[in-house]
mmCIF file of C-alpha atoms and ligand atoms in Angstrom:
data_model
loop_
_atom_site.group_PDB
_atom_site.id
_atom_site.type_symbol
_atom_site.label_atom_id
_atom_site.label_comp_id
_atom_site.label_asym_id
_atom_site.label_seq_id
_atom_site.Cartn_x
_atom_site.Cartn_y
_atom_site.Cartn_z
ATOM 1 C CA MET A 4 49.405 97.943 163.838
ATOM 2 C CA TYR A 5 51.576 100.801 165.074
ATOM 3 C CA SER A 6 50.477 104.408 164.772
ATOM 4 C CA THR A 7 52.975 106.836 163.224
ATOM 5 C CA HIS A 8 53.558 108.228 166.702
ATOM 6 C CA ALA A 9 54.234 104.759 168.144
ATOM 7 C CA ILE A 10 56.677 104.007 165.329
ATOM 8 C CA SER A 11 58.599 107.218 165.922
ATOM 9 C CA LYS A 12 58.721 106.384 169.662
ATOM 10 C CA LEU A 13 59.982 102.917 168.786
ATOM 11 C CA ILE A 14 62.697 104.362 166.555
ATOM 12 C CA ALA A 15 63.678 106.835 169.279
ATOM 13 C CA ALA A 16 63.843 104.027 171.858
ATOM 14 C CA THR A 17 65.968 101.868 169.544
ATOM 15 C CA PHE A 18 68.299 104.769 168.878
ATOM 16 C CA PHE A 19 68.593 105.448 172.612
ATOM 17 C CA THR A 20 69.448 101.791 173.294
ATOM 18 C CA LEU A 21 72.142 101.866 170.608
ATOM 19 C CA SER A 22 73.529 105.139 171.958
ATOM 20 C CA VAL A 23 73.685 103.757 175.480
ATOM 21 C CA SER A 24 75.354 100.519 174.444
ATOM 22 C CA SER A 25 78.039 102.389 172.527
ATOM 23 C CA CYS A 26 78.752 104.488 175.629
ATOM 24 C CA ALA A 27 79.066 101.491 177.941
ATOM 25 C CA GLY A 28 82.700 102.199 178.691
ATOM 26 C CA THR A 29 82.312 105.770 179.884
ATOM 27 C CA LYS A 30 82.901 106.947 183.447
ATOM 28 C CA GLU A 31 79.155 107.394 183.908
ATOM 29 C CA PHE A 32 78.671 103.633 183.777
ATOM 30 C CA GLY A 33 81.737 102.970 185.895
ATOM 31 C CA SER A 34 82.353 99.629 184.193
ATOM 32 C CA ASP A 35 85.732 100.415 182.767
ATOM 33 C CA LYS A 36 87.737 102.058 185.549
ATOM 34 C CA VAL A 37 91.382 101.147 185.443
ATOM 35 C CA GLU A 38 94.314 102.265 187.472
ATOM 36 C CA PHE A 39 97.423 101.477 185.556
ATOM 37 C CA THR A 40 100.571 103.460 185.002
ATOM 38 C CA TYR A 41 103.252 103.171 182.391
ATOM 39 C CA PRO A 42 107.002 103.936 182.617
ATOM 40 C CA ASN A 43 107.903 107.414 183.953
ATOM 41 C CA GLY A 44 104.408 107.766 185.412
ATOM 42 C CA ALA A 45 102.776 108.079 181.969
ATOM 43 C CA GLN A 46 98.980 107.705 182.073
ATOM 44 C CA TYR A 47 98.526 106.387 178.540
ATOM 45 C CA ALA A 48 100.557 104.316 176.101
ATOM 46 C CA ILE A 49 100.681 104.765 172.362
ATOM 47 C CA SER A 50 102.303 102.899 169.488
ATOM 48 C CA LEU A 51 102.707 104.134 165.938
ATOM 49 C CA SER A 52 102.295 101.292 163.455
ATOM 50 C CA PHE A 53 102.464 101.121 159.685
ATOM 51 C CA ASP A 54 101.347 98.287 157.418
ATOM 52 C CA ASP A 55 102.427 96.730 154.100
ATOM 53 C CA ALA A 56 106.141 97.760 153.995
ATOM 54 C CA ARG A 57 105.288 100.584 151.596
ATOM 55 C CA SER A 58 108.274 102.424 150.095
ATOM 56 C CA SER A 59 107.085 105.794 151.452
ATOM 57 C CA GLN A 60 107.618 104.383 154.947
ATOM 58 C CA ILE A 61 111.323 104.008 154.127
ATOM 59 C CA ASP A 62 111.553 107.331 152.247
ATOM 60 C CA VAL A 63 109.358 109.602 154.397
ATOM 61 C CA GLY A 64 108.046 107.902 157.550
ATOM 62 C CA ILE A 65 111.153 106.345 159.085
ATOM 63 C CA PRO A 66 113.299 109.493 158.578
ATOM 64 C CA ILE A 67 110.681 111.466 160.610
ATOM 65 C CA LEU A 68 110.712 108.848 163.382
ATOM 66 C CA ASP A 69 114.514 108.690 163.378
ATOM 67 C CA LYS A 70 114.816 112.498 163.501
ATOM 68 C CA HIS A 71 112.848 112.471 166.766
ATOM 69 C CA GLY A 72 114.471 109.318 168.154
ATOM 70 C CA VAL A 73 111.221 107.310 168.310
ATOM 71 C CA LYS A 74 110.595 103.722 167.261
ATOM 72 C CA GLY A 75 107.682 102.504 165.168
ATOM 73 C CA THR A 76 106.184 99.087 164.487
ATOM 74 C CA PHE A 77 106.113 98.075 160.816
ATOM 75 C CA TYR A 78 104.031 95.080 159.729
ATOM 76 C CA VAL A 79 105.650 93.757 156.576
ATOM 77 C CA ASN A 80 105.023 91.392 153.652
ATOM 78 C CA PRO A 81 108.030 89.785 151.897
ATOM 79 C CA GLN A 82 107.077 90.879 148.369
ATOM 80 C CA PHE A 83 107.091 94.543 149.444
ATOM 81 C CA VAL A 84 110.190 94.252 151.660
ATOM 82 C CA GLU A 85 112.065 92.843 148.671
ATOM 83 C CA LYS A 86 111.647 96.120 146.765
ATOM 84 C CA ARG A 87 113.572 98.020 149.478
ATOM 85 C CA LEU A 88 115.481 95.280 151.273
ATOM 86 C CA ALA A 89 118.474 97.415 152.335
ATOM 87 C CA GLY A 90 116.135 100.065 153.780
ATOM 88 C CA TRP A 91 114.240 97.490 155.846
ATOM 89 C CA GLN A 92 117.468 95.885 157.056
ATOM 90 C CA GLN A 93 118.598 99.337 158.223
ATOM 91 C CA ALA A 94 115.234 100.016 159.901
ATOM 92 C CA ALA A 95 115.653 96.809 161.934
ATOM 93 C CA ILE A 96 119.219 97.783 162.873
ATOM 94 C CA ASN A 97 117.953 101.231 163.951
ATOM 95 C CA GLY A 98 115.608 99.568 166.464
ATOM 96 C CA HIS A 99 112.245 99.791 164.713
ATOM 97 C CA GLU A 100 110.046 96.778 165.309
ATOM 98 C CA LEU A 101 109.218 94.641 162.272
ATOM 99 C CA GLY A 102 106.107 92.469 162.523
ATOM 100 C CA ASN A 103 104.486 89.851 160.276
ATOM 101 C CA HIS A 104 101.630 90.873 157.928
ATOM 102 C CA THR A 105 101.408 87.555 155.963
ATOM 103 C CA SER A 106 102.838 86.820 152.510
ATOM 104 C CA SER A 107 99.533 86.809 150.624
ATOM 105 C CA HIS A 108 97.947 89.840 152.342
ATOM 106 C CA LEU A 109 94.720 87.861 151.975
ATOM 107 C CA CYS A 110 91.554 89.698 153.076
ATOM 108 C CA THR A 111 87.868 89.116 152.467
ATOM 109 C CA GLY A 112 87.332 88.496 148.754
ATOM 110 C CA ASN A 113 84.967 91.457 148.767
ATOM 111 C CA PHE A 114 88.179 93.363 148.046
ATOM 112 C CA ALA A 115 88.436 92.011 144.497
ATOM 113 C CA TRP A 116 91.869 93.581 143.951
ATOM 114 C CA LEU A 117 93.276 91.872 147.044
ATOM 115 C CA ARG A 118 92.309 88.353 145.970
ATOM 116 C CA LYS A 119 95.284 86.038 145.519
ATOM 117 C CA ASP A 120 94.912 83.567 142.619
ATOM 118 C CA ASN A 121 91.234 84.557 142.794
ATOM 119 C CA LEU A 122 91.040 83.463 146.445
ATOM 120 C CA GLY A 123 89.718 85.447 149.386
ATOM 121 C CA LEU A 124 89.808 84.461 153.071
ATOM 122 C CA GLU A 125 86.372 82.899 152.461
ATOM 123 C CA GLN A 126 88.016 80.194 150.315
ATOM 124 C CA VAL A 127 91.080 79.172 152.335
ATOM 125 C CA ASN A 128 91.506 77.125 155.515
ATOM 126 C CA LEU A 129 93.667 77.472 158.625
ATOM 127 C CA ASP A 130 96.451 75.222 157.263
ATOM 128 C CA TRP A 131 96.749 77.371 154.126
ATOM 129 C CA LEU A 132 96.950 80.554 156.165
ATOM 130 C CA LYS A 133 99.392 79.097 158.697
ATOM 131 C CA GLU A 134 101.837 78.257 155.902
ATOM 132 C CA ASP A 135 101.392 81.757 154.440
ATOM 133 C CA ILE A 136 102.220 83.347 157.813
ATOM 134 C CA GLU A 137 105.113 81.003 158.595
ATOM 135 C CA ALA A 138 106.643 81.655 155.160
ATOM 136 C CA THR A 139 106.723 85.359 156.096
ATOM 137 C CA THR A 140 108.480 84.606 159.383
ATOM 138 C CA ARG A 141 111.045 82.426 157.551
ATOM 139 C CA TYR A 142 111.684 85.253 155.083
ATOM 140 C CA MET A 143 112.083 87.793 157.898
ATOM 141 C CA LYS A 144 114.566 85.614 159.767
ATOM 142 C CA LYS A 145 116.609 84.966 156.644
ATOM 143 C CA HIS A 146 116.664 88.425 155.057
ATOM 144 C CA LEU A 147 116.081 90.814 157.957
ATOM 145 C CA ASN A 148 117.570 88.813 160.831
ATOM 146 C CA VAL A 149 114.318 89.410 162.710
ATOM 147 C CA GLU A 150 112.079 86.906 164.466
ATOM 148 C CA PRO A 151 108.725 88.753 164.475
ATOM 149 C CA LYS A 152 106.859 88.862 167.785
ATOM 150 C CA SER A 153 103.924 90.933 166.482
ATOM 151 C CA PHE A 154 101.340 90.338 163.764
ATOM 152 C CA ALA A 155 98.775 92.581 162.046
ATOM 153 C CA TYR A 156 95.678 91.043 160.431
ATOM 154 C CA PRO A 157 95.451 92.225 156.787
ATOM 155 C CA CYS A 158 92.346 94.430 156.490
ATOM 156 C CA GLY A 159 91.684 93.600 160.162
ATOM 157 C CA ASN A 160 89.959 90.353 159.069
ATOM 158 C CA THR A 161 90.376 87.488 161.569
ATOM 159 C CA PHE A 162 88.580 84.581 159.872
ATOM 160 C CA VAL A 163 88.832 81.913 157.188
ATOM 161 C CA GLY A 164 85.903 80.160 155.460
ATOM 162 C CA ARG A 165 82.264 80.978 154.895
ATOM 163 C CA GLY A 166 79.040 80.709 156.879
ATOM 164 C CA LYS A 167 78.886 77.592 159.073
ATOM 165 C CA GLU A 168 82.466 76.730 158.098
ATOM 166 C CA VAL A 169 83.968 80.023 159.316
ATOM 167 C CA ARG A 170 86.908 79.608 161.677
ATOM 168 C CA SER A 171 88.699 82.313 163.602
ATOM 169 C CA TYR A 172 92.426 82.513 163.044
ATOM 170 C CA VAL A 173 92.959 84.438 166.277
ATOM 171 C CA PRO A 174 94.012 81.219 168.132
ATOM 172 C CA LEU A 175 96.668 80.597 165.456
ATOM 173 C CA ILE A 176 98.051 84.109 165.974
ATOM 174 C CA ALA A 177 97.993 83.606 169.754
ATOM 175 C CA GLU A 178 100.078 80.455 169.224
ATOM 176 C CA LEU A 179 102.625 82.029 166.852
ATOM 177 C CA PHE A 180 103.056 85.615 168.158
ATOM 178 C CA ASN A 181 102.969 87.737 171.300
ATOM 179 C CA THR A 182 100.382 90.073 169.748
ATOM 180 C CA GLY A 183 97.952 90.463 166.829
ATOM 181 C CA ARG A 184 96.576 93.890 165.823
ATOM 182 C CA THR A 185 93.250 94.470 164.087
ATOM 183 C CA TRP A 186 92.203 97.669 162.285
ATOM 184 C CA LEU A 187 89.570 100.446 162.336
ATOM 185 C CA ASP A 188 88.371 99.674 165.832
ATOM 186 C CA GLU A 189 86.093 101.990 167.807
ATOM 187 C CA THR A 190 87.990 101.610 171.049
ATOM 188 C CA ALA A 191 91.588 101.342 172.212
ATOM 189 C CA ASN A 192 93.185 98.760 174.524
ATOM 190 C CA ASN A 193 92.336 98.618 178.214
ATOM 191 C CA PRO A 194 95.649 97.471 179.749
ATOM 192 C CA ILE A 195 93.965 95.310 182.382
ATOM 193 C CA TYR A 196 91.556 93.631 179.983
ATOM 194 C CA THR A 197 92.821 93.605 176.418
ATOM 195 C CA ASP A 198 93.483 90.351 174.553
ATOM 196 C CA PHE A 199 96.976 90.553 173.058
ATOM 197 C CA ALA A 200 95.859 88.334 170.172
ATOM 198 C CA GLN A 201 93.227 90.907 169.092
ATOM 199 C CA LEU A 202 94.661 94.326 169.900
ATOM 200 C CA ALA A 203 92.558 97.241 168.724
ATOM 201 C CA GLY A 204 94.048 99.453 166.001
ATOM 202 C CA ASN A 205 92.881 102.980 165.149
ATOM 203 C CA ARG A 206 93.207 105.048 161.995
ATOM 204 C CA MET A 207 95.755 107.805 161.410
ATOM 205 C CA ASP A 208 95.647 107.928 157.581
ATOM 206 C CA GLY A 209 93.975 110.939 155.997
ATOM 207 C CA MET A 210 93.833 112.980 159.223
ATOM 208 C CA SER A 211 95.273 116.320 160.307
ATOM 209 C CA PHE A 212 97.226 116.532 163.572
ATOM 210 C CA GLU A 213 94.220 118.233 165.212
ATOM 211 C CA GLU A 214 91.931 115.403 164.103
ATOM 212 C CA ILE A 215 94.341 112.757 165.397
ATOM 213 C CA LYS A 216 94.643 114.621 168.725
ATOM 214 C CA ALA A 217 90.843 114.816 169.033
ATOM 215 C CA GLN A 218 90.649 111.070 168.408
ATOM 216 C CA LEU A 219 93.279 110.378 171.083
ATOM 217 C CA ASN A 220 91.302 112.467 173.564
ATOM 218 C CA LEU A 221 88.233 110.304 172.910
ATOM 219 C CA LEU A 222 90.130 107.025 173.161
ATOM 220 C CA LYS A 223 92.600 107.555 175.990
ATOM 221 C CA GLU A 224 90.454 107.365 179.147
ATOM 222 C CA ASN A 225 91.134 104.621 181.692
ATOM 223 C CA ASN A 226 94.850 104.500 180.960
ATOM 224 C CA LYS A 227 94.322 103.089 177.480
ATOM 225 C CA TRP A 228 97.010 101.850 175.116
ATOM 226 C CA ILE A 229 96.265 103.329 171.701
ATOM 227 C CA ILE A 230 97.782 101.729 168.603
ATOM 228 C CA LEU A 231 97.556 103.999 165.586
ATOM 229 C CA ALA A 232 97.828 102.336 162.180
ATOM 230 C CA GLY A 233 98.822 103.935 158.882
ATOM 231 C CA HIS A 234 99.899 102.909 155.407
ATOM 232 C CA ASP A 235 101.763 105.316 153.105
ATOM 233 C CA VAL A 236 103.352 108.437 154.584
ATOM 234 C CA GLY A 237 103.217 111.684 152.575
ATOM 235 C CA GLU A 238 100.349 114.017 151.680
ATOM 236 C CA LYS A 239 97.260 112.895 153.581
ATOM 237 C CA SER A 240 94.716 110.700 151.778
ATOM 238 C CA MET A 241 92.568 107.614 152.361
ATOM 239 C CA TYR A 242 95.599 105.340 152.854
ATOM 240 C CA THR A 243 98.305 107.924 153.544
ATOM 241 C CA THR A 244 99.310 109.343 156.909
ATOM 242 C CA ASP A 245 100.108 113.015 156.524
ATOM 243 C CA LYS A 246 103.829 113.604 157.064
ATOM 244 C CA ASP A 247 103.337 116.960 158.821
ATOM 245 C CA ALA A 248 100.609 115.514 161.039
ATOM 246 C CA LEU A 249 102.925 112.619 161.928
ATOM 247 C CA GLU A 250 105.735 114.967 162.911
ATOM 248 C CA ALA A 251 103.441 117.229 164.976
ATOM 249 C CA LEU A 252 101.980 114.126 166.638
ATOM 250 C CA ILE A 253 105.415 112.827 167.635
ATOM 251 C CA VAL A 254 106.364 116.207 169.146
ATOM 252 C CA TYR A 255 103.062 116.202 171.082
ATOM 253 C CA LEU A 256 103.470 112.621 172.311
ATOM 254 C CA LYS A 257 107.057 113.196 173.446
ATOM 255 C CA ASP A 258 106.052 116.134 175.666
ATOM 256 C CA PRO A 259 105.727 114.571 179.175
ATOM 257 C CA LYS A 260 102.926 116.958 180.145
ATOM 258 C CA ASN A 261 100.602 115.204 177.694
ATOM 259 C CA GLY A 262 100.968 111.947 179.643
ATOM 260 C CA TYR A 263 101.894 109.454 176.919
ATOM 261 C CA TRP A 264 104.468 106.678 176.761
ATOM 262 C CA LEU A 265 105.362 106.177 173.096
ATOM 263 C CA ALA A 266 106.860 102.753 172.386
ATOM 264 C CA THR A 267 106.625 99.858 169.946
ATOM 265 C CA VAL A 268 103.781 97.367 170.124
ATOM 266 C CA ASP A 269 106.014 94.642 171.524
ATOM 267 C CA GLU A 270 107.549 96.954 174.151
ATOM 268 C CA VAL A 271 104.132 98.044 175.426
ATOM 269 C CA ALA A 272 102.693 94.510 175.339
ATOM 270 C CA THR A 273 105.685 93.161 177.265
ATOM 271 C CA TYR A 274 105.365 95.926 179.881
ATOM 272 C CA ILE A 275 101.613 95.405 180.327
ATOM 273 C CA GLU A 276 101.959 91.645 180.588
ATOM 274 C CA LYS A 277 104.506 91.991 183.380
ATOM 275 C CA ASN A 278 102.628 94.686 185.280
ATOM 276 C CA ARG A 279 98.905 93.971 185.049
HETATM 277 ZN ZN1 ZN B 35 97.859 95.612 154.991
#
C-alpha cells in the first residue's frame, strides 16, 4: 500500500522522468551536438511544404512564394491536381517541387471521412499501397512531366495492417523515393542523423508569424533542417496556413542574419546527403 505522500512522490518522479526524456536532445545532455553548415554559411535549413494539392495553394500560396522568388514543395494527389491541372503544370515549370502524396490519401480508418471504399490503412497490405503510390507517380509523369523524388505520408501514418500483422511502409518509400516526410513531429531533422525515409514535419497551419518563429527557435538548435507542413493557404485555421504569416515568414527566412537556407525538400536532402 502506498501512502498519499508516497503516491504524490511517485507521480512527481514519473513526471520528472518524462520531462528529462523529452529534453534528451538539449545542449545540457550533450548528446545531439552537430557541426554542419549549409550553403552561404547558413546555420539552419528550412523547407516550406504543402499537402493535398489544395486549390488555395494555386490561388494564394504559390503567388506569395513566387512574389518572393522562393520555391516550395507540394505533395500532390491526382484527383486534386486534376481540378487545377494548368496551375500545377505552371507551378512545376516555375521550379516548385512536386512530390507524391498517394492517390487514395489513405490514413488510419479512425478518420472515418478519409476511408476509401470503407478501407483504412488497417485493412490494406503493402502491395495495395505500392500500386496506389505508383499510380500517382505515373499520373505525375504523364500530366505534369514530373518524376517525383519526394513523398509525404498522408496523415503522417507509416503503416499498413493491424496488431500482429502491422507492417511499416517506410522501406517501400525508401525504395521508391529519395525522401518521405511525416507530420506533427516534436523535433526537426538533425542533418547528420536523420533518416531521409522518415523526415520530421512540423505544423504551420493555424499559427501567427510570431508563433511560427517561436517554434523555429525551439526546433533549430544543432543545425537542424526544419520542414514546415501546411494545407490550405488563406485565413489561419486548423488546416489553413495564414497567408500574412506565410509572407512574413518568407521575409524573415530570406534575411541572411537569421541564418536560414530556404530550399525545397529535395534540394536540402541532396545537399545533406553529399555533405554529411
Ligand atoms: Zn494530406
